[in-house]
Amino acid sequence: MFKKIAIFLLFISAITSTLCALEQIDETQFDSFVRRIIEKYKIPGVSIAVFNANEILYTFGDGKTIGKTAIDSDTVFYLGSTSKTLTALAILKLYEQGKIDLDVPYNRYVPEFTSPYAEQLTIRHLLHHRSGLASRELLLGENSFKEELKSINQKCVSTIPPGERYIYFNGNYRLLGLLAEEVSGMEFEDYMRREILSPLELENIYAGLPSVKNSAQGHGRFFGIPFCRNQVYRPGALTSGYFSASTGDLGRLLINILQSYEGNGIFRHDTIAESWTVMDNEDESYAMGWLKIRDGDSFFLVHGGALENFQSFLYLNPDKQFGFVLLINQGGLLSTYGGFSSLRAGLINMLSGVATEEKVLNPIFYIVYGIFVLIFFLELFLFFRLLKKKESSLAGIIIESALSLFFLLGFIPLMNRIMGGGANWRFIGNILPELFVLLWIIIIFGLARALIKIGYLFHFPKVR
């Protein structure tokens, strides 16, 4: 998903280069556009904040919180991978305080870390996703940072020497969370609040479990219809994907980052400038908690995030001195291709002075829904045809049984082989509930037909 965001942004980068400093927002235009997308894609909740280097210029909220109040710029959403932007700031604060050296091997601070390249892998490599580490299986981060370290030691491999190539790996930022705790002597949440959040009076950013009452209710999506679903919190993955925050406080934090670059924020100018550098000369590369997109002589910074029930997007343009935060409380693969991508593209276009074009639903919706409906009615047809004709053969029984048992017993192991582990039925149901239901329709109808055919073959009285 990260690569697709980058390609999309590169496509529109020529547009953004003409934008002057943002001073005001046409709220009517923004409101109208966002509400059309919400209605079109049935998005359950949205929060947006647009800002320049001095203030938040525009906010939008729609939907309800868990406490049944209206979503606004103070409502808290889980962030997903945009948490990495905040984690990088915590590490940079340690760097500013002289407590770490970015170019010192990570295991000087965390000796328990083992890797074939442990003496070469630095904190800078982790920040830039250039550790060379990759996991043999999906690591969800269900436990503590220390447990994540054990898992990474046991289940991760060094595919290439550190620094050679950008490989996006969530484990890099989980290792950084443990680093912050080991060096500061504090829980990560306490350090983040003391050094960054409290000085800026940001009460609606949580490096831990959020305040439930003011949190947005998470949602899945089934055939375009949202349904409530609670988000699981995974403490070992906090620094790679489980921060929660409001658009208002994220906007105020990013305003301070822009001001820090000008010498007036809580970070030094050189710290922020270094955080926006990359380790190569590519047009698209990962800086420190940001994907950096070059646009001629200038650049802009983005980061996307997604969990089972939430999605987020951060956009920051240092040259033009503006940015925006977009949060929605709906997850799943298909929702990424729907309202979320449409909102993201539309906001960038409008901030660039370009009229937004509302397109029909992404073709992937029609393809997935069409396949689902086709297979569903095919299963019904085969089932009722069998009841009517009462035909059976040993070959038919074997085919029905084999296909159903493959999906029942073999699909998840196949997914684990492809993904490297971590897949289960709950995982499939979370990211693509349409596929989950489709598979179980195939399994149930297939096994039912096999049993009926066995009855016909052996002339069981009850099925004659």
CSV table of C-alpha atoms in Angstrom, one decimal:
chain,number,residue,atom,x,y,z
A,1,MET,CA,0.0,0.0,0.0
A,2,PHE,CA,2.9,2.3,0.8
A,3,LYS,CA,4.3,2.1,-2.7
A,4,LYS,CA,0.9,2.8,-4.3
A,5,ILE,CA,0.6,6.0,-2.2
A,6,ALA,CA,4.0,7.1,-3.3
A,7,ILE,CA,3.3,6.4,-7.0
A,8,PHE,CA,0.1,8.3,-6.8
A,9,LEU,CA,1.8,11.3,-5.2
A,10,LEU,CA,4.6,11.3,-7.7
A,11,PHE,CA,1.9,11.6,-10.4
A,12,ILE,CA,0.4,14.7,-8.9
A,13,SER,CA,3.7,16.3,-7.8
A,14,ALA,CA,3.9,18.6,-10.9
A,15,ILE,CA,0.6,20.1,-9.7
A,16,THR,CA,1.7,20.8,-6.2
A,17,SER,CA,4.9,22.6,-7.3
A,18,THR,CA,2.8,25.6,-8.4
A,19,LEU,CA,1.1,26.1,-5.0
A,20,CYS,CA,1.8,29.3,-3.1
A,21,ALA,CA,1.8,29.5,0.7
A,22,LEU,CA,-1.5,28.4,2.0
A,23,GLU,CA,-3.4,31.2,3.8
A,24,GLN,CA,-7.0,30.3,3.7
A,25,ILE,CA,-9.5,27.5,2.8
A,26,ASP,CA,-12.7,27.5,0.9
A,27,GLU,CA,-14.6,25.6,3.6
A,28,THR,CA,-17.8,25.3,1.5
A,29,GLN,CA,-15.9,23.6,-1.3
A,30,PHE,CA,-14.1,21.3,1.1
A,31,ASP,CA,-17.2,20.4,3.1
A,32,SER,CA,-19.2,19.7,-0.1
A,33,PHE,CA,-16.5,17.4,-1.5
A,34,VAL,CA,-15.9,15.5,1.7
A,35,ARG,CA,-19.6,14.9,2.3
A,36,ARG,CA,-20.1,13.6,-1.3
A,37,ILE,CA,-17.3,11.1,-0.7
A,38,ILE,CA,-18.7,10.0,2.7
A,39,GLU,CA,-22.1,9.4,1.2
A,40,LYS,CA,-20.8,7.7,-2.0
A,41,TYR,CA,-18.6,5.2,-0.1
A,42,LYS,CA,-20.7,5.1,3.2
A,43,ILE,CA,-17.7,6.0,5.3
A,44,PRO,CA,-18.7,5.8,9.0
A,45,GLY,CA,-16.4,8.5,10.4
A,46,VAL,CA,-13.9,11.1,9.1
A,47,SER,CA,-11.8,13.7,10.7
A,48,ILE,CA,-9.6,16.2,8.8
A,49,ALA,CA,-7.3,19.1,9.7
A,50,VAL,CA,-5.5,21.4,7.2
A,51,PHE,CA,-2.8,23.7,8.5
A,52,ASN,CA,-0.1,26.1,7.6
A,53,ALA,CA,3.0,26.9,9.6
A,54,ASN,CA,1.1,29.1,12.0
A,55,GLU,CA,-2.4,27.7,12.6
A,56,ILE,CA,-5.0,25.1,11.7
A,57,LEU,CA,-7.0,26.5,8.9
A,58,TYR,CA,-9.8,24.0,8.4
A,59,THR,CA,-11.2,21.0,10.3
A,60,PHE,CA,-14.0,18.6,9.4
A,61,GLY,CA,-15.6,15.9,11.4
A,62,ASP,CA,-18.4,13.4,10.7
A,63,GLY,CA,-19.6,10.3,12.5
A,64,LYS,CA,-19.9,9.2,16.1
A,65,THR,CA,-17.4,8.3,18.8
A,66,ILE,CA,-17.7,5.2,21.0
A,67,GLY,CA,-19.4,7.5,23.6
A,68,LYS,CA,-22.0,8.5,20.9
A,69,THR,CA,-20.8,12.1,20.6
A,70,ALA,CA,-20.0,13.8,17.3
A,71,ILE,CA,-16.6,13.2,15.8
A,72,ASP,CA,-14.6,16.4,15.6
A,73,SER,CA,-10.9,17.5,15.6
A,74,ASP,CA,-10.5,16.3,19.2
A,75,THR,CA,-11.7,12.7,18.5
A,76,VAL,CA,-9.1,10.0,18.8
A,77,PHE,CA,-8.4,7.5,16.1
A,78,TYR,CA,-5.9,4.6,15.9
A,79,LEU,CA,-3.2,5.6,13.4
A,80,GLY,CA,-1.6,2.5,12.0
A,81,SER,CA,1.8,3.1,10.4
A,82,THR,CA,1.7,6.9,10.7
A,83,SER,CA,2.7,6.0,14.3
A,84,LYS,CA,6.3,5.7,12.9
A,85,THR,CA,6.4,9.5,12.3
A,86,LEU,CA,5.8,10.1,16.0
A,87,THR,CA,8.2,7.3,17.1
A,88,ALA,CA,10.9,8.9,15.0
A,89,LEU,CA,10.4,12.2,16.8
A,90,ALA,CA,10.9,10.5,20.2
A,91,ILE,CA,14.2,9.0,18.9
A,92,LEU,CA,15.3,12.3,17.6
A,93,LYS,CA,14.6,13.9,21.0
A,94,LEU,CA,16.9,11.4,22.6
A,95,TYR,CA,19.5,12.3,19.9
A,96,GLU,CA,19.1,16.0,20.7
A,97,GLN,CA,19.6,15.3,24.4
A,98,GLY,CA,22.9,13.6,23.6
A,99,LYS,CA,21.6,10.2,24.9
A,100,ILE,CA,22.1,8.3,21.7
A,101,ASP,CA,24.3,8.5,18.6
A,102,LEU,CA,22.4,7.7,15.4
A,103,ASP,CA,25.5,6.1,13.8
A,104,VAL,CA,26.4,3.8,16.8
A,105,PRO,CA,25.4,0.1,16.5
A,106,TYR,CA,22.0,-0.6,18.0
A,107,ASN,CA,23.2,-3.4,20.2
A,108,ARG,CA,25.5,-1.0,22.1
A,109,TYR,CA,22.3,0.3,23.7
A,110,VAL,CA,20.3,-3.0,23.5
A,111,PRO,CA,22.9,-5.8,23.9
A,112,GLU,CA,20.2,-8.5,23.8
A,113,PHE,CA,19.8,-7.8,20.0
A,114,THR,CA,21.5,-10.5,17.9
A,115,SER,CA,21.9,-10.5,14.2
A,116,PRO,CA,24.7,-11.5,11.7
A,117,TYR,CA,25.1,-7.8,11.2
A,118,ALA,CA,24.5,-6.7,14.8
A,119,GLU,CA,27.8,-4.7,14.9
A,120,GLN,CA,27.0,-2.9,11.7
A,121,LEU,CA,23.3,-2.1,12.2
A,122,THR,CA,22.8,1.4,13.5
A,123,ILE,CA,19.9,3.4,14.8
A,124,ARG,CA,20.0,5.4,11.6
A,125,HIS,CA,19.5,2.2,9.6
A,126,LEU,CA,16.4,1.4,11.7
A,127,LEU,CA,14.9,4.9,11.2
A,128,HIS,CA,15.4,4.7,7.4
A,129,HIS,CA,14.1,1.1,7.1
A,130,ARG,CA,17.6,0.0,5.9
A,131,SER,CA,18.3,-2.6,8.5
A,132,GLY,CA,18.3,-5.4,6.0
A,133,LEU,CA,16.0,-7.3,8.4
A,134,ALA,CA,13.0,-9.3,7.2
A,135,SER,CA,10.7,-11.6,9.0
A,136,ARG,CA,10.1,-15.3,8.3
A,137,GLU,CA,6.5,-14.8,9.5
A,138,LEU,CA,4.1,-12.1,10.3
A,139,LEU,CA,4.9,-10.5,13.7
A,140,LEU,CA,1.8,-8.9,15.2
A,141,GLY,CA,3.3,-7.4,18.3
A,142,GLU,CA,0.9,-8.9,20.8
A,143,ASN,CA,3.2,-8.6,23.7
A,144,SER,CA,5.9,-6.2,25.0
A,145,PHE,CA,8.9,-4.6,23.2
A,146,LYS,CA,11.2,-7.1,24.9
A,147,GLU,CA,9.0,-10.0,23.6
A,148,GLU,CA,9.2,-8.4,20.2
A,149,LEU,CA,13.0,-8.3,20.4
A,150,LYS,CA,13.0,-12.1,21.2
A,151,SER,CA,10.7,-12.8,18.2
A,152,ILE,CA,12.9,-10.7,15.9
A,153,ASN,CA,16.0,-12.5,17.2
A,154,GLN,CA,14.4,-15.9,16.5
A,155,LYS,CA,12.3,-15.3,13.4
A,156,CYS,CA,13.9,-12.6,11.4
A,157,VAL,CA,16.8,-12.9,9.0
A,158,SER,CA,19.2,-10.3,7.6
A,159,THR,CA,18.6,-10.5,3.9
A,160,ILE,CA,21.3,-7.9,3.0
A,161,PRO,CA,23.9,-5.9,4.9
A,162,PRO,CA,22.5,-2.8,6.7
A,163,GLY,CA,22.3,0.3,4.6
A,164,GLU,CA,22.2,-1.3,1.2
A,165,ARG,CA,18.6,-1.0,0.4
A,166,TYR,CA,15.2,0.3,1.7
A,167,ILE,CA,13.0,-2.6,3.0
A,168,TYR,CA,9.9,-1.5,4.8
A,169,PHE,CA,9.8,-3.6,8.0
A,170,ASN,CA,7.6,-2.9,11.1
A,171,GLY,CA,10.1,-4.6,13.3
A,172,ASN,CA,12.6,-1.7,12.8
A,173,TYR,CA,10.3,0.7,14.7
A,174,ARG,CA,9.5,-1.8,17.4
A,175,LEU,CA,13.2,-2.1,18.1
A,176,LEU,CA,13.3,1.7,18.3
A,177,GLY,CA,10.6,1.6,20.9
A,178,LEU,CA,12.7,-0.7,23.1
A,179,LEU,CA,15.7,1.6,22.5
A,180,ALA,CA,13.8,4.6,23.8
A,181,GLU,CA,12.8,2.7,27.0
A,182,GLU,CA,16.3,1.3,27.6
A,183,VAL,CA,18.0,4.7,27.2
A,184,SER,CA,15.5,6.9,29.0
A,185,GLY,CA,14.8,4.4,31.8
A,186,MET,CA,11.0,5.1,31.3
A,187,GLU,CA,8.0,3.5,29.6
A,188,PHE,CA,7.8,4.7,26.0
A,189,GLU,CA,4.5,6.4,26.7
A,190,ASP,CA,5.8,8.3,29.7
A,191,TYR,CA,8.9,9.5,27.8
A,192,MET,CA,6.9,10.6,24.8
A,193,ARG,CA,4.5,12.6,27.0
A,194,ARG,CA,7.2,14.2,29.1
A,195,GLU,CA,9.4,15.3,26.3
A,196,ILE,CA,7.0,16.1,23.4
A,197,LEU,CA,3.3,15.8,24.1
A,198,SER,CA,3.1,17.7,27.4
A,199,PRO,CA,5.4,20.7,26.4
A,200,LEU,CA,3.0,21.2,23.4
A,201,GLU,CA,-0.1,20.6,25.5
A,202,LEU,CA,-1.2,17.7,23.3
A,203,GLU,CA,-3.7,15.8,25.3
A,204,ASN,CA,-5.3,13.8,22.5
A,205,ILE,CA,-2.2,11.9,21.3
A,206,TYR,CA,-1.7,8.6,23.1
A,207,ALA,CA,1.4,6.4,23.0
A,208,GLY,CA,-0.6,3.6,24.5
A,209,LEU,CA,-4.3,2.9,25.1
A,210,PRO,CA,-6.5,5.9,24.2
A,211,SER,CA,-9.3,7.4,26.2
A,212,VAL,CA,-12.2,5.3,25.2
A,213,LYS,CA,-15.0,7.8,25.6
A,214,ASN,CA,-13.5,10.2,23.0
A,215,SER,CA,-12.4,7.5,20.6
A,216,ALA,CA,-13.9,6.8,17.2
A,217,GLN,CA,-15.6,3.5,16.9
A,218,GLY,CA,-13.7,1.2,14.5
A,219,HIS,CA,-15.5,-0.3,11.5
A,220,GLY,CA,-15.0,-3.1,9.0
A,221,ARG,CA,-16.6,-3.1,5.6
A,222,PHE,CA,-18.7,-5.8,4.0
A,223,PHE,CA,-19.9,-5.2,0.4
A,224,GLY,CA,-19.6,-1.5,0.9
A,225,ILE,CA,-21.6,-1.5,4.1
A,226,PRO,CA,-19.8,-0.5,7.3
A,227,PHE,CA,-20.2,-2.5,10.5
A,228,CYS,CA,-18.8,-1.8,14.0
A,229,ARG,CA,-15.7,-3.7,15.0
A,230,ASN,CA,-13.5,-3.1,18.0
A,231,GLN,CA,-9.8,-2.5,17.4
A,232,VAL,CA,-7.3,-4.8,19.1
A,233,TYR,CA,-4.4,-3.0,20.8
A,234,ARG,CA,-1.0,-4.6,20.4
A,235,PRO,CA,1.5,-3.1,22.9
A,236,GLY,CA,4.6,-4.6,21.2
A,237,ALA,CA,3.6,-2.9,17.9
A,238,LEU,CA,2.9,0.5,19.5
A,239,THR,CA,5.8,2.3,17.9
A,240,SER,CA,5.2,0.8,14.5
A,241,GLY,CA,1.4,1.1,14.3
A,242,TYR,CA,-0.6,1.7,17.5
A,243,PHE,CA,-0.4,5.3,18.4
A,244,SER,CA,-3.8,7.0,18.6
A,245,ALA,CA,-4.5,10.6,18.0
A,246,SER,CA,-6.8,13.4,16.9
A,247,THR,CA,-6.4,15.4,13.8
A,248,GLY,CA,-6.3,18.6,15.8
A,249,ASP,CA,-3.4,17.5,18.0
A,250,LEU,CA,-1.5,15.9,15.1
A,251,GLY,CA,-2.0,19.2,13.1
A,252,ARG,CA,-0.6,21.2,16.1
A,253,LEU,CA,2.4,18.8,16.4
A,254,LEU,CA,3.2,19.1,12.7
A,255,ILE,CA,2.9,22.9,12.8
A,256,ASN,CA,5.5,22.8,15.5
A,257,ILE,CA,7.7,20.6,13.3
A,258,LEU,CA,7.5,23.2,10.6
A,259,GLN,CA,8.3,25.9,13.1
A,260,SER,CA,11.2,23.9,14.5
A,261,TYR,CA,12.6,23.9,11.0
A,262,GLU,CA,12.5,27.6,11.1
A,263,GLY,CA,14.2,27.7,14.5
A,264,ASN,CA,11.1,28.3,16.6
A,265,GLY,CA,9.9,24.9,17.8
A,266,ILE,CA,10.7,22.2,20.4
A,267,PHE,CA,13.3,20.6,18.1
A,268,ARG,CA,16.4,22.2,16.7
A,269,HIS,CA,16.5,23.2,13.0
A,270,ASP,CA,19.3,20.8,12.2
A,271,THR,CA,17.5,17.9,13.9
A,272,ILE,CA,14.4,18.3,11.7
A,273,ALA,CA,16.5,19.0,8.6
A,274,GLU,CA,18.4,15.7,9.2
A,275,SER,CA,15.1,13.8,9.8
A,276,TRP,CA,14.0,14.8,6.3
A,277,THR,CA,17.2,13.6,4.6
A,278,VAL,CA,17.3,10.2,2.8
A,279,MET,CA,20.2,7.8,2.4
A,280,ASP,CA,20.2,7.8,-1.4
A,281,ASN,CA,19.4,10.1,-4.3
A,282,GLU,CA,16.2,8.4,-5.4
A,283,ASP,CA,13.1,10.5,-6.1
A,284,GLU,CA,11.1,8.4,-3.7
A,285,SER,CA,12.8,7.2,-0.5
A,286,TYR,CA,12.2,6.8,3.2
A,287,ALA,CA,13.6,9.5,5.5
A,288,MET,CA,13.1,9.2,9.3
A,289,GLY,CA,9.4,8.4,9.8
A,290,TRP,CA,8.4,10.0,6.5
A,291,LEU,CA,8.3,8.9,2.9
A,292,LYS,CA,10.1,11.7,1.0
A,293,ILE,CA,8.9,12.6,-2.5
A,294,ARG,CA,11.2,14.9,-4.6
A,295,ASP,CA,9.4,17.4,-6.8
A,296,GLY,CA,12.1,19.1,-8.9
A,297,ASP,CA,14.1,21.3,-6.5
A,298,SER,CA,11.6,20.9,-3.7
A,299,PHE,CA,10.0,18.0,-1.9
A,300,PHE,CA,7.1,16.9,0.3
A,301,LEU,CA,6.6,14.3,2.9
A,302,VAL,CA,3.9,11.7,3.4
A,303,HIS,CA,3.0,8.7,5.5
A,304,GLY,CA,0.0,6.3,5.3
A,305,GLY,CA,-1.3,4.0,8.0
A,306,ALA,CA,-3.8,1.2,8.2
A,307,LEU,CA,-5.2,-1.2,10.8
A,308,GLU,CA,-8.1,-3.6,10.7
A,309,ASN,CA,-10.6,-0.8,11.5
A,310,PHE,CA,-8.8,2.5,10.9
A,311,GLN,CA,-6.8,4.4,8.2
A,312,SER,CA,-4.7,7.5,8.4
A,313,PHE,CA,-2.6,9.8,6.1
A,314,LEU,CA,-0.2,12.6,6.9
A,315,TYR,CA,1.0,15.2,4.3
A,316,LEU,CA,3.6,17.8,4.9
A,317,ASN,CA,5.0,20.3,2.4
A,318,PRO,CA,7.9,22.2,4.1
A,319,ASP,CA,8.6,24.4,1.1
A,320,LYS,CA,5.0,25.6,0.8
A,321,GLN,CA,4.5,25.5,4.6
A,322,PHE,CA,1.3,23.6,4.8
A,323,GLY,CA,0.0,20.1,5.4
A,324,PHE,CA,-3.0,18.0,6.4
A,325,VAL,CA,-4.1,15.1,8.5
A,326,LEU,CA,-6.8,12.6,7.3
A,327,LEU,CA,-8.2,9.9,9.7
A,328,ILE,CA,-11.1,7.5,9.0
A,329,ASN,CA,-12.5,4.8,11.3
A,330,GLN,CA,-12.8,2.0,8.7
A,331,GLY,CA,-10.3,-0.6,7.7
A,332,GLY,CA,-10.0,-3.5,5.3
A,333,LEU,CA,-8.3,-3.8,1.9
A,334,LEU,CA,-11.3,-2.7,-0.2
A,335,SER,CA,-11.9,0.4,1.8
A,336,THR,CA,-8.4,1.5,1.0
A,337,TYR,CA,-9.3,1.6,-2.7
A,338,GLY,CA,-12.6,3.5,-2.0
A,339,GLY,CA,-13.3,6.4,0.2
A,340,PHE,CA,-9.9,6.7,1.8
A,341,SER,CA,-8.0,7.0,-1.5
A,342,SER,CA,-10.7,9.4,-2.9
A,343,LEU,CA,-10.4,11.7,0.1
A,344,ARG,CA,-6.7,11.6,0.0
A,345,ALA,CA,-6.5,12.5,-3.7
A,346,GLY,CA,-9.2,15.1,-3.4
A,347,LEU,CA,-7.6,17.0,-0.5
A,348,ILE,CA,-4.3,17.2,-2.3
A,349,ASN,CA,-6.0,18.4,-5.5
A,350,MET,CA,-8.0,21.1,-3.8
A,351,LEU,CA,-5.0,22.3,-1.8
A,352,SER,CA,-3.1,22.4,-5.1
A,353,GLY,CA,-5.8,24.6,-6.7
A,354,VAL,CA,-7.0,21.8,-9.0
A,355,ALA,CA,-10.7,20.8,-9.3
A,356,THR,CA,-11.4,17.4,-8.0
A,357,GLU,CA,-12.8,14.7,-10.4
A,358,GLU,CA,-15.2,12.3,-8.8
A,359,LYS,CA,-14.9,8.9,-10.5
A,360,VAL,CA,-17.0,5.8,-10.5
A,361,LEU,CA,-16.2,3.1,-8.0
A,362,ASN,CA,-12.8,1.6,-8.4
A,363,PRO,CA,-13.0,-1.4,-10.8
A,364,ILE,CA,-11.6,-3.7,-8.1
A,365,PHE,CA,-15.0,-3.3,-6.3
A,366,TYR,CA,-16.9,-4.6,-9.3
A,367,ILE,CA,-14.5,-7.4,-9.8
A,368,VAL,CA,-14.5,-8.6,-6.2
A,369,TYR,CA,-18.3,-8.2,-5.8
A,370,GLY,CA,-18.9,-9.8,-9.2
A,371,ILE,CA,-16.8,-12.9,-8.4
A,372,PHE,CA,-18.5,-13.2,-5.0
A,373,VAL,CA,-22.1,-13.1,-6.4
A,374,LEU,CA,-21.2,-15.4,-9.3
A,375,ILE,CA,-19.7,-18.1,-7.0
A,376,PHE,CA,-22.6,-17.7,-4.5
A,377,PHE,CA,-25.2,-18.4,-7.1
A,378,LEU,CA,-23.1,-21.1,-8.7
A,379,GLU,CA,-23.0,-22.9,-5.3
A,380,LEU,CA,-26.7,-22.6,-4.9
A,381,PHE,CA,-27.3,-23.8,-8.4
A,382,LEU,CA,-25.1,-26.9,-8.0
A,383,PHE,CA,-26.7,-27.7,-4.6
A,384,PHE,CA,-30.4,-27.5,-5.8
A,385,ARG,CA,-29.5,-29.3,-9.0
A,386,LEU,CA,-28.1,-32.2,-7.0
A,387,LEU,CA,-31.2,-32.3,-4.9
A,388,LYS,CA,-33.4,-32.5,-8.0
A,389,LYS,CA,-31.4,-35.0,-10.1
A,390,LYS,CA,-30.1,-37.1,-7.2
A,391,GLU,CA,-27.0,-38.2,-9.2
A,392,SER,CA,-23.8,-39.4,-7.6
A,393,SER,CA,-20.4,-40.9,-8.5
A,394,LEU,CA,-17.2,-41.7,-6.6
A,395,ALA,CA,-15.3,-39.2,-8.8
A,396,GLY,CA,-17.8,-36.5,-7.9
A,397,ILE,CA,-17.6,-37.2,-4.2
A,398,ILE,CA,-13.8,-37.1,-4.3
A,399,ILE,CA,-13.8,-33.7,-6.2
A,400,GLU,CA,-16.3,-32.1,-3.9
A,401,SER,CA,-14.5,-33.3,-0.8
A,402,ALA,CA,-11.0,-32.5,-2.0
A,403,LEU,CA,-12.0,-28.9,-3.0
A,404,SER,CA,-13.8,-28.2,0.3
A,405,LEU,CA,-11.1,-29.8,2.4
A,406,PHE,CA,-8.4,-27.8,0.6
A,407,PHE,CA,-10.1,-24.5,1.5
A,408,LEU,CA,-10.9,-25.7,5.1
A,409,LEU,CA,-7.5,-27.2,5.9
A,410,GLY,CA,-5.1,-25.9,3.3
A,411,PHE,CA,-6.0,-22.3,2.6
A,412,ILE,CA,-4.6,-20.8,5.8
A,413,PRO,CA,-1.3,-22.8,5.6
A,414,LEU,CA,-1.0,-21.6,1.9
A,415,MET,CA,-1.5,-18.0,3.0
A,416,ASN,CA,1.1,-18.5,5.8
A,417,ARG,CA,3.6,-19.9,3.2
A,418,ILE,CA,3.0,-16.8,1.0
A,419,MET,CA,3.1,-14.3,3.8
A,420,GLY,CA,5.6,-15.9,6.0
A,421,GLY,CA,3.2,-16.8,8.8
A,422,GLY,CA,0.7,-15.1,11.0
A,423,ALA,CA,-2.5,-15.7,8.9
A,424,ASN,CA,-5.6,-17.2,10.4
A,425,TRP,CA,-9.3,-17.1,9.8
A,426,ARG,CA,-9.6,-14.0,12.0
A,427,PHE,CA,-6.9,-12.2,10.0
A,428,ILE,CA,-8.8,-13.0,6.7
A,429,GLY,CA,-12.1,-11.8,8.2
A,430,ASN,CA,-10.5,-8.6,9.3
A,431,ILE,CA,-8.8,-7.5,6.1
A,432,LEU,CA,-11.3,-8.9,3.6
A,433,PRO,CA,-14.5,-10.1,5.1
A,434,GLU,CA,-16.0,-10.7,1.6
A,435,LEU,CA,-13.3,-13.3,1.0
A,436,PHE,CA,-13.9,-14.9,4.4
A,437,VAL,CA,-17.6,-15.4,3.7
A,438,LEU,CA,-16.9,-16.6,0.2
A,439,LEU,CA,-14.5,-19.3,1.3
A,440,TRP,CA,-16.9,-20.6,4.0
A,441,ILE,CA,-19.8,-20.7,1.4
A,442,ILE,CA,-17.5,-22.9,-0.8
A,443,ILE,CA,-16.6,-25.1,2.2
A,444,ILE,CA,-20.1,-25.6,3.6
A,445,PHE,CA,-21.9,-26.1,0.3
A,446,GLY,CA,-19.1,-28.4,-1.0
A,447,LEU,CA,-19.1,-30.6,2.0
A,448,ALA,CA,-22.9,-30.7,2.0
A,449,ARG,CA,-22.9,-31.9,-1.6
A,450,ALA,CA,-20.2,-34.5,-0.9
A,451,LEU,CA,-22.3,-35.9,2.0
A,452,ILE,CA,-25.5,-36.0,-0.1
A,453,LYS,CA,-23.7,-37.7,-2.9
A,454,ILE,CA,-22.3,-40.3,-0.5
A,455,GLY,CA,-25.9,-40.9,0.6
A,456,TYR,CA,-27.1,-41.3,-3.0
A,457,LEU,CA,-24.2,-43.6,-3.9
A,458,PHE,CA,-24.9,-46.0,-1.0
A,459,HIS,CA,-28.6,-45.6,-1.2
A,460,PHE,CA,-29.2,-44.3,2.3
A,461,PRO,CA,-33.0,-44.3,2.8
A,462,LYS,CA,-33.1,-40.8,4.2
A,463,VAL,CA,-31.7,-39.2,1.0
A,464,ARG,CA,-33.5,-41.3,-1.6
